[in-house]
């Protein structure tokens, strides 16, 4: 039997096809595409692929397929776009179970009608829940609620040989699958923790002059008793737009406004209370053609990394992110020279290591640049991650090469 015939037995011939020019994962072409509609069909696809020795890369909406390392090869691209819907919702317990291919915007709309939310305000347009978990993507609300690892209560995962599992002995599968980029298995559903929708929201926005000022104002907010739900900063790196820091306050209508007004007094310097966020809030600073870095570390030390990046680049660079949580993204022109990029990565990593730890990842870049610089730097995978990868995918057929070498 041909590969298409084998895969068609798992999910029907109308849901399997030979890959076209657009069926790529970070530039690496797929050979076949399959679109299963149930967890059991995903399981069947993986069993068929295992029998044929084929590699698998799962995909939701494809919004982050160019993040991280490109796969070594892609035999079968598993499109989870048909795997959608709310499977179970316990409003009183503040949990919901959702199929992995469900768009975040659809889940948001469903929960809003119930007066609840999943506090993952991600910036990827059209992202699916499975894709958000697989990349551990989070937005401004991470300051208060954490990342997907902190919000996922359980998962169902199709493993390399086709079994569907919710637990793996000796491992916290739900947490460890987050950020694994499809290298552990295919997430088919997830149970996540919810929060009631706040009655009101208010933002405080203040202009800033330097990264050092951002750090000082962030520390003032964090050390106060005002309880910001998010603290973000935007340093455009050019003359087109002023640099700003903004904080979100949630609660009752009177309470959110009162805390925002108190924060404005604390920050001074022209800080203003707004009923809507600044236009950059919750958005990445990079465009489709940009090279992107992700930096993380102690919130009090990010300013030093920004200065180091500026020195290495020779010019201010756009930086935006959750400064209260110690995470930010850096946008660089796609034409940047490999030597300059390598120097920036080294500068950022050196500063972070000297100031209590953290990391700087080359999140997105053209293939020719990736071949010339170290994407992840000296950071090592945890022992638990290595053990789980070896246990779940001993033949390395799940998104091969997407996880840094064990």
Tab-separated table of C-alpha atoms in Angstrom:
chain	number	residue	atom	x	y	z
A	1	UNK	CA	0.000	0.000	0.000
A	2	UNK	CA	1.100	3.589	-0.649
A	3	UNK	CA	1.662	6.016	2.225
A	4	UNK	CA	-1.536	7.882	1.346
A	5	UNK	CA	-3.533	4.648	1.405
A	6	UNK	CA	-2.074	3.704	4.789
A	7	UNK	CA	-2.856	7.112	6.283
A	8	UNK	CA	-6.297	7.166	4.667
A	9	UNK	CA	-7.223	4.039	6.600
A	10	UNK	CA	-6.820	6.081	9.774
A	11	UNK	CA	-8.920	9.131	8.899
A	12	UNK	CA	-10.471	8.744	5.457
A	13	UNK	CA	-9.076	9.419	1.968
A	14	UNK	CA	-10.572	12.914	1.782
A	15	UNK	CA	-8.383	13.994	4.710
A	16	UNK	CA	-5.002	12.895	3.329
A	17	UNK	CA	-3.081	14.495	0.474
A	18	UNK	CA	0.383	14.955	-0.926
A	19	UNK	CA	1.967	18.101	0.449
A	20	UNK	CA	2.110	21.228	-1.678
A	21	UNK	CA	4.593	24.133	-1.764
A	22	UNK	CA	2.895	25.833	1.205
A	23	UNK	CA	3.047	22.770	3.441
A	24	UNK	CA	6.274	23.607	5.239
A	25	UNK	CA	7.521	23.823	8.810
A	26	UNK	CA	10.010	26.670	9.152
A	27	UNK	CA	11.038	26.184	5.538
A	28	UNK	CA	11.258	22.383	5.699
A	29	UNK	CA	8.828	20.794	3.199
A	30	UNK	CA	6.420	18.059	4.240
A	31	UNK	CA	5.755	14.989	2.103
A	32	UNK	CA	2.153	14.337	3.109
A	33	UNK	CA	-0.554	16.175	5.046
A	34	UNK	CA	-3.231	14.467	7.110
A	35	UNK	CA	-6.184	16.124	8.899
A	36	UNK	CA	-7.671	13.789	11.525
A	37	UNK	CA	-10.982	14.791	13.083
A	38	UNK	CA	-10.863	12.906	16.409
A	39	UNK	CA	-8.290	11.846	18.970
A	40	UNK	CA	-8.782	8.262	17.838
A	41	UNK	CA	-7.988	9.246	14.255
A	42	UNK	CA	-4.828	11.010	15.442
A	43	UNK	CA	-3.921	7.791	17.225
A	44	UNK	CA	-4.478	5.813	14.024
A	45	UNK	CA	-2.333	8.215	12.008
A	46	UNK	CA	0.529	7.853	14.463
A	47	UNK	CA	0.270	4.059	14.455
A	48	UNK	CA	0.396	4.043	10.665
A	49	UNK	CA	3.340	6.468	10.621
A	50	UNK	CA	5.215	4.385	13.198
A	51	UNK	CA	4.749	1.229	11.145
A	52	UNK	CA	6.133	3.003	8.093
A	53	UNK	CA	8.959	4.736	10.015
A	54	UNK	CA	7.673	8.219	9.145
A	55	UNK	CA	8.335	11.406	11.088
A	56	UNK	CA	5.435	13.496	12.397
A	57	UNK	CA	5.054	17.235	12.974
A	58	UNK	CA	1.739	18.469	14.419
A	59	UNK	CA	0.275	21.836	13.422
A	60	UNK	CA	-2.640	23.915	14.669
A	61	UNK	CA	-3.148	27.219	12.860
A	62	UNK	CA	0.536	27.337	11.897
A	63	UNK	CA	1.101	30.705	13.593
A	64	UNK	CA	4.313	29.585	15.313
A	65	UNK	CA	5.753	26.916	13.014
A	66	UNK	CA	8.754	29.192	12.431
A	67	UNK	CA	9.564	29.491	16.143
A	68	UNK	CA	12.450	27.568	17.660
A	69	UNK	CA	14.518	25.080	15.714
A	70	UNK	CA	13.345	23.806	12.317
A	71	UNK	CA	12.666	20.063	12.110
A	72	UNK	CA	15.311	17.845	10.571
A	73	UNK	CA	12.653	16.487	8.191
A	74	UNK	CA	8.853	16.324	7.914
A	75	UNK	CA	7.288	13.192	6.467
A	76	UNK	CA	3.735	13.758	7.716
A	77	UNK	CA	2.324	17.132	8.722
A	78	UNK	CA	-0.638	16.519	11.047
A	79	UNK	CA	-3.157	19.331	10.621
A	80	UNK	CA	-5.324	19.514	13.757
A	81	UNK	CA	-7.746	22.088	12.355
A	82	UNK	CA	-10.675	19.615	12.449
A	83	UNK	CA	-10.042	18.712	16.093
A	84	UNK	CA	-12.151	21.485	17.642
A	85	UNK	CA	-14.760	22.183	20.271
A	86	UNK	CA	-15.402	22.373	23.996
A	87	UNK	CA	-15.545	18.792	25.260
A	88	UNK	CA	-16.514	19.465	28.868
A	89	UNK	CA	-17.037	22.543	31.017
A	90	UNK	CA	-17.426	22.641	34.789
A	91	UNK	CA	-18.221	26.337	35.470
A	92	UNK	CA	-18.433	25.892	39.245
A	93	UNK	CA	-15.004	24.250	39.287
A	94	UNK	CA	-13.506	26.806	36.879
A	95	UNK	CA	-12.125	24.214	34.447
A	96	UNK	CA	-12.822	23.424	30.814
A	97	UNK	CA	-11.662	20.608	28.541
A	98	UNK	CA	-11.071	21.621	24.935
A	99	UNK	CA	-9.970	19.880	21.740
A	100	UNK	CA	-6.447	20.953	20.787
A	101	UNK	CA	-7.293	22.457	17.400
A	102	UNK	CA	-9.804	24.930	18.856
A	103	UNK	CA	-8.897	28.545	18.006
A	104	UNK	CA	-8.221	30.668	21.064
A	105	UNK	CA	-10.647	33.315	19.829
A	106	UNK	CA	-13.450	30.724	19.651
A	107	UNK	CA	-12.679	29.503	23.168
A	108	UNK	CA	-12.577	33.106	24.378
A	109	UNK	CA	-16.009	33.814	22.878
A	110	UNK	CA	-17.513	30.667	24.421
A	111	UNK	CA	-16.151	31.401	27.884
A	112	UNK	CA	-17.165	35.055	27.729
A	113	UNK	CA	-20.806	34.003	27.432
A	114	UNK	CA	-20.286	32.054	30.647
A	115	UNK	CA	-18.656	35.006	32.422
A	116	UNK	CA	-15.282	33.254	32.502
A	117	UNK	CA	-11.934	33.359	30.722
A	118	UNK	CA	-8.725	31.457	30.187
A	119	UNK	CA	-6.122	34.036	31.229
A	120	UNK	CA	-3.821	33.426	28.253
A	121	UNK	CA	-3.999	36.623	26.186
A	122	UNK	CA	-1.571	35.473	23.489
A	123	UNK	CA	-0.549	37.689	20.597
A	124	UNK	CA	-0.486	35.098	17.805
A	125	UNK	CA	-3.440	35.776	15.506
A	126	UNK	CA	-5.594	32.719	15.027
A	127	UNK	CA	-3.595	30.580	17.473
A	128	UNK	CA	-5.096	27.296	18.665
A	129	UNK	CA	-5.072	26.017	22.218
A	130	UNK	CA	-2.797	23.118	21.268
A	131	UNK	CA	-0.324	25.447	19.581
A	132	UNK	CA	-0.284	27.756	22.595
A	133	UNK	CA	0.466	24.831	24.903
A	134	UNK	CA	3.060	23.318	22.571
A	135	UNK	CA	5.025	26.590	22.524
A	136	UNK	CA	4.151	27.677	26.098
A	137	UNK	CA	3.031	31.023	24.702
A	138	UNK	CA	1.629	33.637	27.085
A	139	UNK	CA	0.730	37.334	27.030
A	140	UNK	CA	0.554	40.234	29.506
A	141	UNK	CA	-1.602	38.295	31.993
A	142	UNK	CA	1.339	35.970	32.655
A	143	UNK	CA	2.394	38.530	35.284
A	144	UNK	CA	-0.481	37.450	37.521
A	145	UNK	CA	-1.549	34.031	36.219
A	146	UNK	CA	1.621	32.519	34.779
A	147	UNK	CA	2.223	30.621	31.544
A	148	UNK	CA	0.334	27.621	30.085
A	149	UNK	CA	2.398	25.343	32.341
A	150	UNK	CA	0.714	27.009	35.311
A	151	UNK	CA	-2.816	26.839	33.886
A	152	UNK	CA	-3.040	23.373	32.344
A	153	UNK	CA	-4.646	20.801	34.632
A	154	UNK	CA	-4.461	17.817	32.302
A	155	UNK	CA	-3.831	16.729	28.738
A	156	UNK	CA	-4.535	13.838	26.423
A	157	UNK	CA	-1.611	13.096	24.140
A	158	UNK	CA	-1.161	10.727	21.213
A	159	UNK	CA	2.289	9.197	21.567
A	160	UNK	CA	4.643	8.045	18.813
A	161	UNK	CA	3.286	4.495	18.585
A	162	UNK	CA	-0.333	5.707	18.646
A	163	UNK	CA	-1.431	5.215	22.239
A	164	UNK	CA	-3.546	7.951	23.839
A	165	UNK	CA	-2.303	8.838	27.299
A	166	UNK	CA	-3.198	11.294	30.047
A	167	UNK	CA	-0.374	10.360	32.419
A	168	UNK	CA	3.131	8.972	32.141
A	169	UNK	CA	4.604	7.343	35.243
A	170	UNK	CA	7.200	9.508	36.926
A	171	UNK	CA	6.411	12.638	34.891
A	172	UNK	CA	4.056	15.588	35.053
A	173	UNK	CA	2.904	15.173	31.459
A	174	UNK	CA	0.586	18.187	31.469
A	175	UNK	CA	3.346	20.601	32.475
A	176	UNK	CA	6.183	19.016	30.526
A	177	UNK	CA	4.283	18.853	27.240
A	178	UNK	CA	3.993	22.657	27.354
A	179	UNK	CA	6.861	24.170	25.392
A	180	UNK	CA	7.845	20.833	23.818
A	181	UNK	CA	7.086	22.012	20.235
A	182	UNK	CA	5.445	18.722	19.291
A	183	UNK	CA	8.504	16.654	20.163
A	184	UNK	CA	6.825	14.563	22.882
A	185	UNK	CA	3.562	13.706	21.122
A	186	UNK	CA	0.445	15.237	19.614
A	187	UNK	CA	-1.797	17.040	22.082
A	188	UNK	CA	-5.395	16.090	21.278
A	189	UNK	CA	-7.154	17.815	24.186
A	190	UNK	CA	-6.372	19.813	27.291
A	191	UNK	CA	-8.101	20.693	30.535
A	192	UNK	CA	-7.272	24.221	31.646
A	193	UNK	CA	-8.039	26.351	34.686
A	194	UNK	CA	-10.286	29.369	34.281
A	195	UNK	CA	-10.886	32.685	35.995
A	196	UNK	CA	-14.074	34.756	36.337
A	197	UNK	CA	-14.191	37.702	33.963
A	198	UNK	CA	-13.274	40.891	35.855
A	199	UNK	CA	-16.012	43.483	36.152
A	200	UNK	CA	-13.673	46.243	35.003
A	201	UNK	CA	-10.176	46.913	33.712
A	202	UNK	CA	-8.039	50.043	33.749
A	203	UNK	CA	-4.572	50.774	32.421
A	204	UNK	CA	-1.926	53.188	33.574
A	205	UNK	CA	0.394	54.383	30.810
A	206	UNK	CA	3.542	56.410	31.385
A	207	UNK	CA	6.234	57.628	28.978
A	208	UNK	CA	9.795	56.495	29.747
A	209	UNK	CA	13.209	57.634	28.586
A	210	UNK	CA	15.570	54.725	29.261
A	211	UNK	CA	15.578	50.987	30.002
A	212	UNK	CA	16.857	51.851	33.465
A	213	UNK	CA	13.755	53.958	34.098
A	214	UNK	CA	11.575	51.016	33.023
A	215	UNK	CA	13.321	48.846	35.594
A	216	UNK	CA	12.856	51.404	38.387
A	217	UNK	CA	9.155	51.903	37.635
A	218	UNK	CA	8.576	48.166	37.340
A	219	UNK	CA	10.143	47.607	40.741
A	220	UNK	CA	7.937	50.317	42.226
A	221	UNK	CA	4.805	48.646	40.874
A	222	UNK	CA	5.838	45.128	41.888
A	223	UNK	CA	6.774	46.151	45.430
A	224	UNK	CA	3.514	48.055	45.932
A	225	UNK	CA	0.282	46.499	47.203
A	226	UNK	CA	-1.667	47.555	44.113
A	227	UNK	CA	-1.704	44.095	42.516
A	228	UNK	CA	-1.200	44.765	38.815
A	229	UNK	CA	-2.474	41.989	36.536
A	230	UNK	CA	0.130	42.859	33.907
A	231	UNK	CA	3.152	45.141	33.547
A	232	UNK	CA	4.397	45.682	29.999
A	233	UNK	CA	6.945	47.970	28.380
A	234	UNK	CA	7.446	49.098	24.797
A	235	UNK	CA	10.851	50.439	23.743
A	236	UNK	CA	10.445	51.090	19.999
A	237	UNK	CA	14.126	51.778	19.341
A	238	UNK	CA	13.397	54.637	16.951
A	239	UNK	CA	11.977	58.123	16.770
A	240	UNK	CA	8.535	57.191	15.464
A	241	UNK	CA	6.820	56.425	18.776
A	242	UNK	CA	7.600	57.235	22.424
A	243	UNK	CA	8.745	54.502	24.764
A	244	UNK	CA	6.152	53.598	27.401
A	245	UNK	CA	5.445	51.401	30.383
A	246	UNK	CA	1.871	50.294	31.071
A	247	UNK	CA	0.174	48.382	33.865
A	248	UNK	CA	-3.219	46.674	33.934
A	249	UNK	CA	-5.524	46.650	36.946
A	250	UNK	CA	-8.614	44.441	37.195
A	251	UNK	CA	-11.471	44.077	39.654
A	252	UNK	CA	-14.669	45.899	40.493
A	253	UNK	CA	-15.340	49.083	38.539
A	254	UNK	CA	-14.495	51.287	41.501
A	255	UNK	CA	-11.629	49.093	42.690
A	256	UNK	CA	-9.810	48.799	39.363
A	257	UNK	CA	-10.022	52.550	38.762
A	258	UNK	CA	-8.925	53.430	42.283
A	259	UNK	CA	-5.872	51.162	42.073
A	260	UNK	CA	-4.988	52.499	38.646
A	261	UNK	CA	-5.205	56.063	39.937
A	262	UNK	CA	-2.960	55.143	42.858
A	263	UNK	CA	-0.485	53.577	40.419
A	264	UNK	CA	-0.488	56.753	38.331
A	265	UNK	CA	0.406	58.773	41.405
A	266	UNK	CA	3.132	56.273	42.280
A	267	UNK	CA	4.682	56.385	38.800
A	268	UNK	CA	4.351	60.149	38.321
A	269	UNK	CA	6.015	61.639	35.256
A	270	UNK	CA	2.865	62.119	33.220
A	271	UNK	CA	1.306	58.736	33.980
A	272	UNK	CA	-2.339	58.634	32.900
A	273	UNK	CA	-5.245	56.284	33.595
A	274	UNK	CA	-6.845	54.860	30.450
A	275	UNK	CA	-9.918	52.691	29.938
A	276	UNK	CA	-8.336	50.975	26.908
A	277	UNK	CA	-4.815	49.584	26.492
A	278	UNK	CA	-2.143	51.293	24.384
A	279	UNK	CA	-2.174	50.027	20.804
A	280	UNK	CA	1.023	48.022	21.331
A	281	UNK	CA	-0.305	46.155	24.400
A	282	UNK	CA	-0.295	42.386	23.941
A	283	UNK	CA	1.366	42.564	20.520
A	284	UNK	CA	4.778	41.327	19.476
A	285	UNK	CA	7.305	43.953	18.317
A	286	UNK	CA	8.360	41.919	15.273
A	287	UNK	CA	6.938	41.577	11.777
A	288	UNK	CA	6.923	38.552	9.483
A	289	UNK	CA	10.346	39.315	7.967
A	290	UNK	CA	12.124	40.240	11.201
A	291	UNK	CA	14.662	38.228	13.143
A	292	UNK	CA	13.362	37.744	16.684
A	293	UNK	CA	15.047	37.160	20.026
A	294	UNK	CA	13.327	36.149	23.242
A	295	UNK	CA	15.027	37.198	26.466
A	296	UNK	CA	14.117	36.211	29.999
A	297	UNK	CA	15.638	36.588	33.433
A	298	UNK	CA	15.188	38.464	36.673
A	299	UNK	CA	12.857	41.435	36.052
A	300	UNK	CA	15.352	43.701	37.761
A	301	UNK	CA	18.076	42.727	35.270
A	302	UNK	CA	16.335	43.012	31.885
A	303	UNK	CA	17.361	46.652	31.520
A	304	UNK	CA	21.026	45.629	31.536
A	305	UNK	CA	20.352	43.126	28.737
A	306	UNK	CA	18.696	45.834	26.635
A	307	UNK	CA	21.750	48.058	27.050
A	308	UNK	CA	24.026	45.156	26.096
A	309	UNK	CA	21.970	44.473	22.969
A	310	UNK	CA	22.099	48.131	21.986
A	311	UNK	CA	25.857	48.225	22.420
A	312	UNK	CA	26.325	45.077	20.339
A	313	UNK	CA	23.949	46.299	17.626
A	314	UNK	CA	25.346	49.821	17.554
A	315	UNK	CA	21.793	51.224	17.515
A	316	UNK	CA	18.680	51.060	19.719
A	317	UNK	CA	16.655	47.915	18.995
A	318	UNK	CA	12.889	47.456	19.455
A	319	UNK	CA	12.093	45.598	22.681
A	320	UNK	CA	8.650	44.819	24.077
A	321	UNK	CA	7.317	42.468	26.665
A	322	UNK	CA	6.232	41.505	30.157
A	323	UNK	CA	8.886	43.332	32.157
A	324	UNK	CA	7.124	42.524	35.409
A	325	UNK	CA	7.591	38.827	34.667
A	326	UNK	CA	11.095	39.225	33.240
A	327	UNK	CA	10.259	38.284	29.636
A	328	UNK	CA	10.603	40.338	26.450
A	329	UNK	CA	11.013	40.030	22.681
A	330	UNK	CA	13.514	41.851	20.500
A	331	UNK	CA	12.954	42.648	16.812
A	332	UNK	CA	15.916	42.846	14.427
A	333	UNK	CA	15.994	43.469	10.678
A	334	UNK	CA	16.005	40.338	8.548
A	335	UNK	CA	19.099	41.675	6.793
A	336	UNK	CA	21.228	41.634	9.951
A	337	UNK	CA	24.691	40.144	9.429
A	338	UNK	CA	25.428	36.832	11.133
A	339	UNK	CA	28.461	38.296	12.926
A	340	UNK	CA	26.369	41.123	14.378
A	341	UNK	CA	23.611	38.725	15.435
A	342	UNK	CA	26.088	36.349	17.072
A	343	UNK	CA	27.589	39.281	18.967
A	344	UNK	CA	24.185	40.342	20.259
A	345	UNK	CA	23.326	36.837	21.398
A	346	UNK	CA	26.649	36.490	23.183
A	347	UNK	CA	26.291	39.904	24.850
A	348	UNK	CA	22.783	39.160	26.109
A	349	UNK	CA	23.682	35.696	27.402
A	350	UNK	CA	26.811	36.944	29.123
A	351	UNK	CA	24.911	39.661	30.975
A	352	UNK	CA	22.146	37.285	32.010
A	353	UNK	CA	24.553	34.657	33.312
A	354	UNK	CA	26.414	37.307	35.288
A	355	UNK	CA	23.203	38.691	36.795
A	356	UNK	CA	21.515	35.630	38.223
A	357	UNK	CA	20.555	33.545	35.218
A	358	UNK	CA	18.093	33.645	32.371
A	359	UNK	CA	18.392	33.095	28.664
A	360	UNK	CA	18.347	34.551	25.187
A	361	UNK	CA	16.866	32.436	22.393
A	362	UNK	CA	16.925	33.061	18.675
A	363	UNK	CA	13.192	32.580	18.271
A	364	UNK	CA	12.782	33.274	14.529
A	365	UNK	CA	15.332	33.745	11.752
A	366	UNK	CA	16.035	32.693	8.170
A	367	UNK	CA	17.675	29.289	7.781
A	368	UNK	CA	21.003	30.728	6.621
A	369	UNK	CA	21.322	32.781	9.811
A	370	UNK	CA	20.351	29.867	12.041
A	371	UNK	CA	23.164	27.791	10.597
A	372	UNK	CA	25.716	30.398	11.648
A	373	UNK	CA	24.663	31.159	15.234
A	374	UNK	CA	23.702	29.197	18.324
A	375	UNK	CA	19.918	29.288	18.671
A	376	UNK	CA	19.594	28.388	22.329
A	377	UNK	CA	22.993	29.159	23.794
A	378	UNK	CA	24.534	27.280	26.708
A	379	UNK	CA	21.245	26.508	28.497
A	380	UNK	CA	20.653	22.794	28.994
A	381	UNK	CA	17.456	20.774	28.937
A	382	UNK	CA	16.284	19.616	32.348
A	383	UNK	CA	16.917	15.988	33.257
A	384	UNK	CA	13.159	15.445	33.458
A	385	UNK	CA	12.675	16.714	29.901
A	386	UNK	CA	15.454	14.503	28.558
A	387	UNK	CA	14.043	11.432	30.321
A	388	UNK	CA	10.533	12.109	29.059
A	389	UNK	CA	11.677	12.669	25.477
A	390	UNK	CA	13.639	9.414	25.488
A	391	UNK	CA	10.722	7.545	27.047
A	392	UNK	CA	8.061	8.883	24.685
A	393	UNK	CA	9.977	9.094	21.425
A	394	UNK	CA	12.979	6.759	21.488
A	395	UNK	CA	13.208	6.711	17.675
A	396	UNK	CA	12.945	10.533	17.482
A	397	UNK	CA	10.139	10.609	14.962
A	398	UNK	CA	8.085	13.321	16.695
A	399	UNK	CA	9.123	16.705	15.273
A	400	UNK	CA	12.753	15.507	14.969
A	401	UNK	CA	15.259	18.266	15.644
A	402	UNK	CA	12.754	20.749	17.068
A	403	UNK	CA	13.935	20.088	20.631
A	404	UNK	CA	17.559	21.040	21.418
A	405	UNK	CA	19.838	18.018	21.357
A	406	UNK	CA	19.589	15.839	24.453
